[in-house]
CSV table of C-alpha atoms (C1' of nucleotides) in Angstrom, one decimal:
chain,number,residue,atom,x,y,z
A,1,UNK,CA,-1.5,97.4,-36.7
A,2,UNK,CA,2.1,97.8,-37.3
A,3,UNK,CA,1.8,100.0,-39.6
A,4,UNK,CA,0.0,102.4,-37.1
A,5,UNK,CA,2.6,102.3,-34.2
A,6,UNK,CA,5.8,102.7,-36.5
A,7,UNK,CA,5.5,105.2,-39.7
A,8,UNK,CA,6.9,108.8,-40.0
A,9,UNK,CA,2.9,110.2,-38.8
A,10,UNK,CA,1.0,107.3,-37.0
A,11,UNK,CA,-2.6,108.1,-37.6
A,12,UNK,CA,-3.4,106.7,-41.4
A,13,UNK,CA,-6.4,106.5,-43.0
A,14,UNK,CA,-7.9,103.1,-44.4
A,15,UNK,CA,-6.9,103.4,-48.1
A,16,UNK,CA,-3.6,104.2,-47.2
A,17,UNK,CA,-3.4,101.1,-45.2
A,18,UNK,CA,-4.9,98.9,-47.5
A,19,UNK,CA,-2.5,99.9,-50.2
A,20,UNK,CA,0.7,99.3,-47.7
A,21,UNK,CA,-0.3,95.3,-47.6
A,22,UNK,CA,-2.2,95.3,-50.7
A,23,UNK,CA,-5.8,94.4,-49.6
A,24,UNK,CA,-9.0,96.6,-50.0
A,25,UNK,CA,-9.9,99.9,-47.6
A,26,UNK,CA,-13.0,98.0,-47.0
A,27,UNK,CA,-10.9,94.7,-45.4
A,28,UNK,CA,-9.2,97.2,-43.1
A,29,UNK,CA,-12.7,99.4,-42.3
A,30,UNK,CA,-13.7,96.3,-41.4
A,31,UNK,CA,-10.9,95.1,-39.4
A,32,UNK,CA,-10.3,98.3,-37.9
A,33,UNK,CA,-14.2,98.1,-36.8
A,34,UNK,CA,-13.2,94.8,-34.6
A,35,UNK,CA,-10.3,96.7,-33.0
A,36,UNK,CA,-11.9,99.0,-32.0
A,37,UNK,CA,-14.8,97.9,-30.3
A,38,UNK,CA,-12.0,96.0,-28.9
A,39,UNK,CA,-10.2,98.8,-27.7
A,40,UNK,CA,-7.1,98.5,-29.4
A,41,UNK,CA,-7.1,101.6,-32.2
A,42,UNK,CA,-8.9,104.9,-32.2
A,43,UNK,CA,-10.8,106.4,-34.8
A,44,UNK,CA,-11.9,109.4,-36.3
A,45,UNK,CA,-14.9,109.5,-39.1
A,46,UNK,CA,-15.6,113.0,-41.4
A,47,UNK,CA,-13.1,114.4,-43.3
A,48,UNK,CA,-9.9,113.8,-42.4
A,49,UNK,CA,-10.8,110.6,-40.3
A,50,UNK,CA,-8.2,108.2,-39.5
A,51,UNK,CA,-7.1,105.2,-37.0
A,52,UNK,CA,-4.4,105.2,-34.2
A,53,UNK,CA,-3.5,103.0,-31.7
A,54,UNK,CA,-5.3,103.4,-28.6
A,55,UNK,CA,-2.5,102.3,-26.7
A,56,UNK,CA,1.6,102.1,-26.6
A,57,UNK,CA,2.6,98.9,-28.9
A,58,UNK,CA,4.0,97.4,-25.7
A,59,UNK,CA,0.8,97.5,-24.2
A,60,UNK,CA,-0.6,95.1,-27.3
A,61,UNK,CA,-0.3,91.7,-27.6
A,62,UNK,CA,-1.2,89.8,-30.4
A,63,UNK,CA,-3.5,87.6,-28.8
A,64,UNK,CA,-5.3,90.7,-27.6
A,65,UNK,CA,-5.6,91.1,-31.6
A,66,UNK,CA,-6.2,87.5,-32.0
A,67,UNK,CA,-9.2,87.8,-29.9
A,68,UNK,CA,-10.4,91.0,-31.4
A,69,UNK,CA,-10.0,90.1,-34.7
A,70,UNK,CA,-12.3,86.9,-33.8
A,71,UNK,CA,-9.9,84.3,-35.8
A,72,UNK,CA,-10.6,81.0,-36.0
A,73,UNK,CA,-9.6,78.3,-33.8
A,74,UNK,CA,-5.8,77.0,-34.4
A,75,UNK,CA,-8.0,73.6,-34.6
A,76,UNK,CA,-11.6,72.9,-35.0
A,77,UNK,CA,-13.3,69.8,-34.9
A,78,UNK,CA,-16.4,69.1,-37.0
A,79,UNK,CA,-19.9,67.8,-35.4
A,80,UNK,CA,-21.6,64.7,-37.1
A,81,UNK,CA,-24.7,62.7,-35.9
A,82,UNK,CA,-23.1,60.1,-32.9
A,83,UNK,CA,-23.2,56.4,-34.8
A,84,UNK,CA,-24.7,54.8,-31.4
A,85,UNK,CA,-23.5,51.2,-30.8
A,86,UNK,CA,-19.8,52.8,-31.5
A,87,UNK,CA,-18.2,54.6,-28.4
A,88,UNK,CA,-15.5,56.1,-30.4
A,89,UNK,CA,-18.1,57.9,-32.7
A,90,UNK,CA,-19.9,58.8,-29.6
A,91,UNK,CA,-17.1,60.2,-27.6
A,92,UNK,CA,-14.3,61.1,-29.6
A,93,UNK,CA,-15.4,64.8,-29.8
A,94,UNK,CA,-15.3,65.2,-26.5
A,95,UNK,CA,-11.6,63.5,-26.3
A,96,UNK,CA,-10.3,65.8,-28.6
A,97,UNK,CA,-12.1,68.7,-27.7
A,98,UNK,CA,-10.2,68.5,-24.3
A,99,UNK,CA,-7.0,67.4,-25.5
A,100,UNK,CA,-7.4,70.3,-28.5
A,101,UNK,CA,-7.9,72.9,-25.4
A,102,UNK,CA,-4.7,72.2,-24.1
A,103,UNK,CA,-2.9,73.1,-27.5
A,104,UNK,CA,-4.9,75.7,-28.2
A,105,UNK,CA,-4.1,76.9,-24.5
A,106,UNK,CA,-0.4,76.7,-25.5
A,107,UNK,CA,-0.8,78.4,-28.7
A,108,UNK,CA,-2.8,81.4,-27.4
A,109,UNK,CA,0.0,81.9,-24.6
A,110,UNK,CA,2.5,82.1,-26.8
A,111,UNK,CA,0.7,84.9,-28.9
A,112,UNK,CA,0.5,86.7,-25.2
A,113,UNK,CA,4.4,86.9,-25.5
A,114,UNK,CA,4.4,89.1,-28.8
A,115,UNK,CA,3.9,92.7,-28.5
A,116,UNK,CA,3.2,94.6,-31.1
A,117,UNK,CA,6.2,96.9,-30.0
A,118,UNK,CA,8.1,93.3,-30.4
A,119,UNK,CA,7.0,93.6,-34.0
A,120,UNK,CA,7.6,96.9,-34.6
A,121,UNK,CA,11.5,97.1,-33.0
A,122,UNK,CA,11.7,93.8,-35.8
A,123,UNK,CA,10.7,95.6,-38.8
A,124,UNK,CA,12.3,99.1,-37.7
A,125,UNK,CA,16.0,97.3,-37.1
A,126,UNK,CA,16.2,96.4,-41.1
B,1,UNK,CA,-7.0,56.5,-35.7
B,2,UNK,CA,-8.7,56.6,-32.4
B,3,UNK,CA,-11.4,54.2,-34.5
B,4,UNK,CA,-8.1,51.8,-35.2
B,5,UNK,CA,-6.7,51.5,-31.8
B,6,UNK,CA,-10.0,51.1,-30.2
B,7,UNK,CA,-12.6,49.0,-31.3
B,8,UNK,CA,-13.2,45.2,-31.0
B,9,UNK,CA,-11.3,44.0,-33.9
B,10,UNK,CA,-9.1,46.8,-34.4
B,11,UNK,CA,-9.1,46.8,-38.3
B,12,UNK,CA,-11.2,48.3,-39.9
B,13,UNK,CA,-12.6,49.4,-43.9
B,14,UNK,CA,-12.5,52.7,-44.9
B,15,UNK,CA,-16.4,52.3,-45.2
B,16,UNK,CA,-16.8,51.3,-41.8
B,17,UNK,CA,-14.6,54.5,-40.7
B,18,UNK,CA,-16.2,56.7,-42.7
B,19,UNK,CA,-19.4,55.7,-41.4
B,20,UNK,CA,-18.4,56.0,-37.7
B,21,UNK,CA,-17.2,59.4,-38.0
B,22,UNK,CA,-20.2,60.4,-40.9
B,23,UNK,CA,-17.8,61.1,-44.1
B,24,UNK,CA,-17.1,59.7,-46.8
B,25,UNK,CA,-15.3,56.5,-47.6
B,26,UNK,CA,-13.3,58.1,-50.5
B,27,UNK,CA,-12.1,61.1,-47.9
B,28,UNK,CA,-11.2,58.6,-44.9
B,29,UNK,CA,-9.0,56.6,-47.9
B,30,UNK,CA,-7.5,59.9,-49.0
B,31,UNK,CA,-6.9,60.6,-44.9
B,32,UNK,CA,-5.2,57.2,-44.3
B,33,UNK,CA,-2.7,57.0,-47.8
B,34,UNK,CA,-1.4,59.9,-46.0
B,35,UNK,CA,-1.2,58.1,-43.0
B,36,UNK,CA,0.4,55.1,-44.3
B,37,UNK,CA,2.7,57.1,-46.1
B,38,UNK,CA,3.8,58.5,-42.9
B,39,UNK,CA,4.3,55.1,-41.6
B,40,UNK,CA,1.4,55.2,-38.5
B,41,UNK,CA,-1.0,53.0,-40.0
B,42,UNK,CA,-0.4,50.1,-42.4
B,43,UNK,CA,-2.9,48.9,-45.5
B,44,UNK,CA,-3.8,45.7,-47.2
B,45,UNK,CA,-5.0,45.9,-50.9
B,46,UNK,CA,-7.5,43.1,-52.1
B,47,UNK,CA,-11.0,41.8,-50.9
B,48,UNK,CA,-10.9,42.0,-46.9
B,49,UNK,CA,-8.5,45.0,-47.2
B,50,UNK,CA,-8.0,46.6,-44.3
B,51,UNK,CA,-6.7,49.3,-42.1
B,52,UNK,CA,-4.8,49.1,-38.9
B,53,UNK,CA,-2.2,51.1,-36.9
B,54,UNK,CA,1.1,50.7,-37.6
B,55,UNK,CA,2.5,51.5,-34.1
B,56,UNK,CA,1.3,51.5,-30.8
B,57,UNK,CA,-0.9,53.9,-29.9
B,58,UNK,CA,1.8,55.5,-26.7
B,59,UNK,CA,3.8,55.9,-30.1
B,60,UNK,CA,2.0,58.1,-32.0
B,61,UNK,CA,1.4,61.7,-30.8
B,62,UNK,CA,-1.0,63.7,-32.2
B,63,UNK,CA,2.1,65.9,-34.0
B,64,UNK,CA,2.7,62.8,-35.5
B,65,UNK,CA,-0.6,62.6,-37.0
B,66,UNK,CA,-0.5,66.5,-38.0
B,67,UNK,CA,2.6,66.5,-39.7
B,68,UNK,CA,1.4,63.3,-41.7
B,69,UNK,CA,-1.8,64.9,-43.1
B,70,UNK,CA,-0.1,68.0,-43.6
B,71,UNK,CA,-2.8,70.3,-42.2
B,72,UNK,CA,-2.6,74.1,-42.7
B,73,UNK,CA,-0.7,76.2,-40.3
B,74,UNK,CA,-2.0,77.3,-37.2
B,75,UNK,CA,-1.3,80.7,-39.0
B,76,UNK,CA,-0.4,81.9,-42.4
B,77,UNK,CA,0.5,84.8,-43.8
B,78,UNK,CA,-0.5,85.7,-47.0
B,79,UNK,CA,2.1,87.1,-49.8
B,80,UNK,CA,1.5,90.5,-51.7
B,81,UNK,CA,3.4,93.2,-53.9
B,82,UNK,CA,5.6,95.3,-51.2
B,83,UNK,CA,4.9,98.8,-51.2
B,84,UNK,CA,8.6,99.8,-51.6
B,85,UNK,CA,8.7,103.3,-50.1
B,86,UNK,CA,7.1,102.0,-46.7
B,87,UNK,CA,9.4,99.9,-44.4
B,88,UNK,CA,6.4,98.3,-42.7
B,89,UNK,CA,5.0,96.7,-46.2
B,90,UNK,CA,8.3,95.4,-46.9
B,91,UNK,CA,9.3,93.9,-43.8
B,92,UNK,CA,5.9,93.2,-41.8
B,93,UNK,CA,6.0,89.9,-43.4
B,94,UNK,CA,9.3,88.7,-42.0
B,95,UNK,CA,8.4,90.0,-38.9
B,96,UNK,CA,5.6,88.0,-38.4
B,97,UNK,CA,7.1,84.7,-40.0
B,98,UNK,CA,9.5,85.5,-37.3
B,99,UNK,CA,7.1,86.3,-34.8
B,100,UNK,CA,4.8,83.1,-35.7
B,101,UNK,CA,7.2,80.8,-36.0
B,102,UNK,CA,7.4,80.9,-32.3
B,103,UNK,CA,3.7,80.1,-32.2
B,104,UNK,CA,4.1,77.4,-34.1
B,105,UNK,CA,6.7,75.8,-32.2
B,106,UNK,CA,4.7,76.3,-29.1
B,107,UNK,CA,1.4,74.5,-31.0
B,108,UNK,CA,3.5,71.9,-32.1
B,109,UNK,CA,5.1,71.3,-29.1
B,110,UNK,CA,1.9,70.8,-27.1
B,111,UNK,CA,0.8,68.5,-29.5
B,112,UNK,CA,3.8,66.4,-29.3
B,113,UNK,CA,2.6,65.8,-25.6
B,114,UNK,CA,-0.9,64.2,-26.8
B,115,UNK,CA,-0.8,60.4,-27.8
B,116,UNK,CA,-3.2,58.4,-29.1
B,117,UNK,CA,-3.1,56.7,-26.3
B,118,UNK,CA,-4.3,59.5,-24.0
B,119,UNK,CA,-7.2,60.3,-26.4
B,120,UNK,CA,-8.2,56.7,-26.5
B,121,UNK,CA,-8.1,56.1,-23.0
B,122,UNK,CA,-10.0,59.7,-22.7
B,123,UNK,CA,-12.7,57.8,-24.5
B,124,UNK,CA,-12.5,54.3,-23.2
B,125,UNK,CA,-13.3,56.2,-19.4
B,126,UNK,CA,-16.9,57.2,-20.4
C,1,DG,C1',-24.1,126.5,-44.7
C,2,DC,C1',-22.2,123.6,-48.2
C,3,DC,C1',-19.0,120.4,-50.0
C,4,DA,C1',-15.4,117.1,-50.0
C,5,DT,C1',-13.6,113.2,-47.7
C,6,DT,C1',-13.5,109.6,-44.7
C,7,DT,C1',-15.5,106.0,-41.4
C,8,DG,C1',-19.2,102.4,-40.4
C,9,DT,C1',-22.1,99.2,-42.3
C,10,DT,C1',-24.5,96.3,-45.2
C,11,DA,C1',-25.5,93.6,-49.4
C,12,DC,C1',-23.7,91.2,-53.0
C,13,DT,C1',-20.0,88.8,-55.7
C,14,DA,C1',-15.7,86.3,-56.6
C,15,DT,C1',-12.2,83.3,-55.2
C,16,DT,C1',-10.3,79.6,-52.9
C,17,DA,C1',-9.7,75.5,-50.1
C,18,DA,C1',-11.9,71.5,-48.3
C,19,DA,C1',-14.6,67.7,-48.7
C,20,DG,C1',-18.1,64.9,-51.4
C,21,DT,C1',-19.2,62.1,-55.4
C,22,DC,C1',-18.1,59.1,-59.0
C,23,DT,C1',-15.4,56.0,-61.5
C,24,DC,C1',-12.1,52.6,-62.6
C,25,DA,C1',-7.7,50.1,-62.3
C,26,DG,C1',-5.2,47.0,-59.3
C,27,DT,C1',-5.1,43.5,-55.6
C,28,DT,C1',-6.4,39.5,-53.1
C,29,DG,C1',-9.3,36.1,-50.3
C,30,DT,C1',-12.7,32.7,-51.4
D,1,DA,C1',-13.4,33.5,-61.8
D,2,DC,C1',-15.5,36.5,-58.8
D,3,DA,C1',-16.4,39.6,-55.1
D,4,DA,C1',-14.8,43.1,-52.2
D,5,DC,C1',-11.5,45.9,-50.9
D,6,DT,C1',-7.7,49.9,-51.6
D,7,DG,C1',-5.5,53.6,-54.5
D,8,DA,C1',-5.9,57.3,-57.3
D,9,DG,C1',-7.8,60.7,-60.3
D,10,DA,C1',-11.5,63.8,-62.4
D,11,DC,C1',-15.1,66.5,-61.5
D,12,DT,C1',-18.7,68.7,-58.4
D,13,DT,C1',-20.3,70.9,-54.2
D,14,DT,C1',-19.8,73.6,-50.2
D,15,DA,C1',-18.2,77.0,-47.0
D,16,DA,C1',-15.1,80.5,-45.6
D,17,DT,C1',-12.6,84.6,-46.9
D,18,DA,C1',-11.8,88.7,-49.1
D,19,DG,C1',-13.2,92.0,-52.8
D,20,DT,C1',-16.6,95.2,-54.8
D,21,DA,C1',-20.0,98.5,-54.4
D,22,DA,C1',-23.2,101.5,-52.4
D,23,DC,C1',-24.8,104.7,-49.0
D,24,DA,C1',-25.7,107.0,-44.5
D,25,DA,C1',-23.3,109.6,-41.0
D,26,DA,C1',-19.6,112.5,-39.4
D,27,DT,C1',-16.6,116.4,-39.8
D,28,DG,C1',-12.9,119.7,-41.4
D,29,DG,C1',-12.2,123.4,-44.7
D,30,DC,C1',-14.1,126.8,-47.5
DNA sequence: GCCATTTGTTACTATTAAAGTCTCAGTTGT
DNA sequence: ACAACTGAGACTTTAATAGTAACAAATGGC
């Protein structure tokens, strides 16, 4: 994503990005699949077909990435068969699941903060 | 450890824990050397060994518990080769460390407001 | 129109982290 | 002495993540 709001020509192709963090074209076709449909890059297929942001870097957050990319949960809690005559095996999900919203909650905010233009002015002022 | 500060007798074997919350026995003793190591629950050796908190509950928040098993990030960020003609490979990571390190505060922080307390008395109310 | 190049998508494989299983030494109540 | 725990380590299993590969569809350049 940074990459595609800050280099000399801002449209790139997936190889090219894939070789700026090291990972596979196919990773970022991928990922650049979810951003999409999330609205956050354009792309281009045929020859010549590239990805660009769909909108300034100010207007991305990275929770709206967070949610597009579909990452896990800062927490998750495993299910298990309830062991009945105990009521903390029976209810302990639930008590954590609602306490675990509230973090979550807290974490999901603070992703709301960051801009991608936030990003973008850190790399840029090395 | 909502198992420990909740039950009838209120220490307990790893089998019986492990049982309660369907693991294993070997994982819950694993969980819990952590734990004692951390100082929130204490451990006796020997036939009848046992495991019981080591504070009271309204002393132990649920950070407390996170930093003690050391659980992963809420994010990471994974390390690669920098691709040293473009400024975005080489600096996106400390960026983001930047960036995330915010995030993590703000996870850490709302988990610092959850005791074991609250999450037992969540339960104890159904 | 034809070809080269790139995205979009899927199937399959490799890698890694997390938890399960097993085993045994050390401790301690009975 | 014995039984029943914890503590700890080796090894195995499982599930999530990313890599690899293959191919259809799109499109610019010739």
């Amino acid at each position: 994503m940074a990459g595609l709001g800050c280099c000399h020509q801002n449209a790139k192709t997936s190889t090219e990005l894939a070789q700026s963090v090291n990972t596979s074209a196919s990773f970022i076709r991928r990922t650049m699949a979810k951003l999409s449909k999330a609205g956050l890059v354009e792309t281009a297929t045929g020859k010549a077909g590239t990805c660009w942001l769909a909108q300034k870097p100010k207007q991305i957050s990275l929770l709206d990435i967070y949610h597009a990319v579909s990452a896990p949960k800062a927490f998750s809690i495993h299910s298990y068969p309830e062991n009945k005559p105990c009521e903390v095996s029976c209810h302990i999900k639930g008590a954590l699941d609602k306490a675990l919203d509230k973090t979550q909650r807290a974490f999901e905010a603070s992703l709301a903060k960051i801009s991608l233009e936030d990003i973008i002015a850190d790399i840029k002022q090395h």
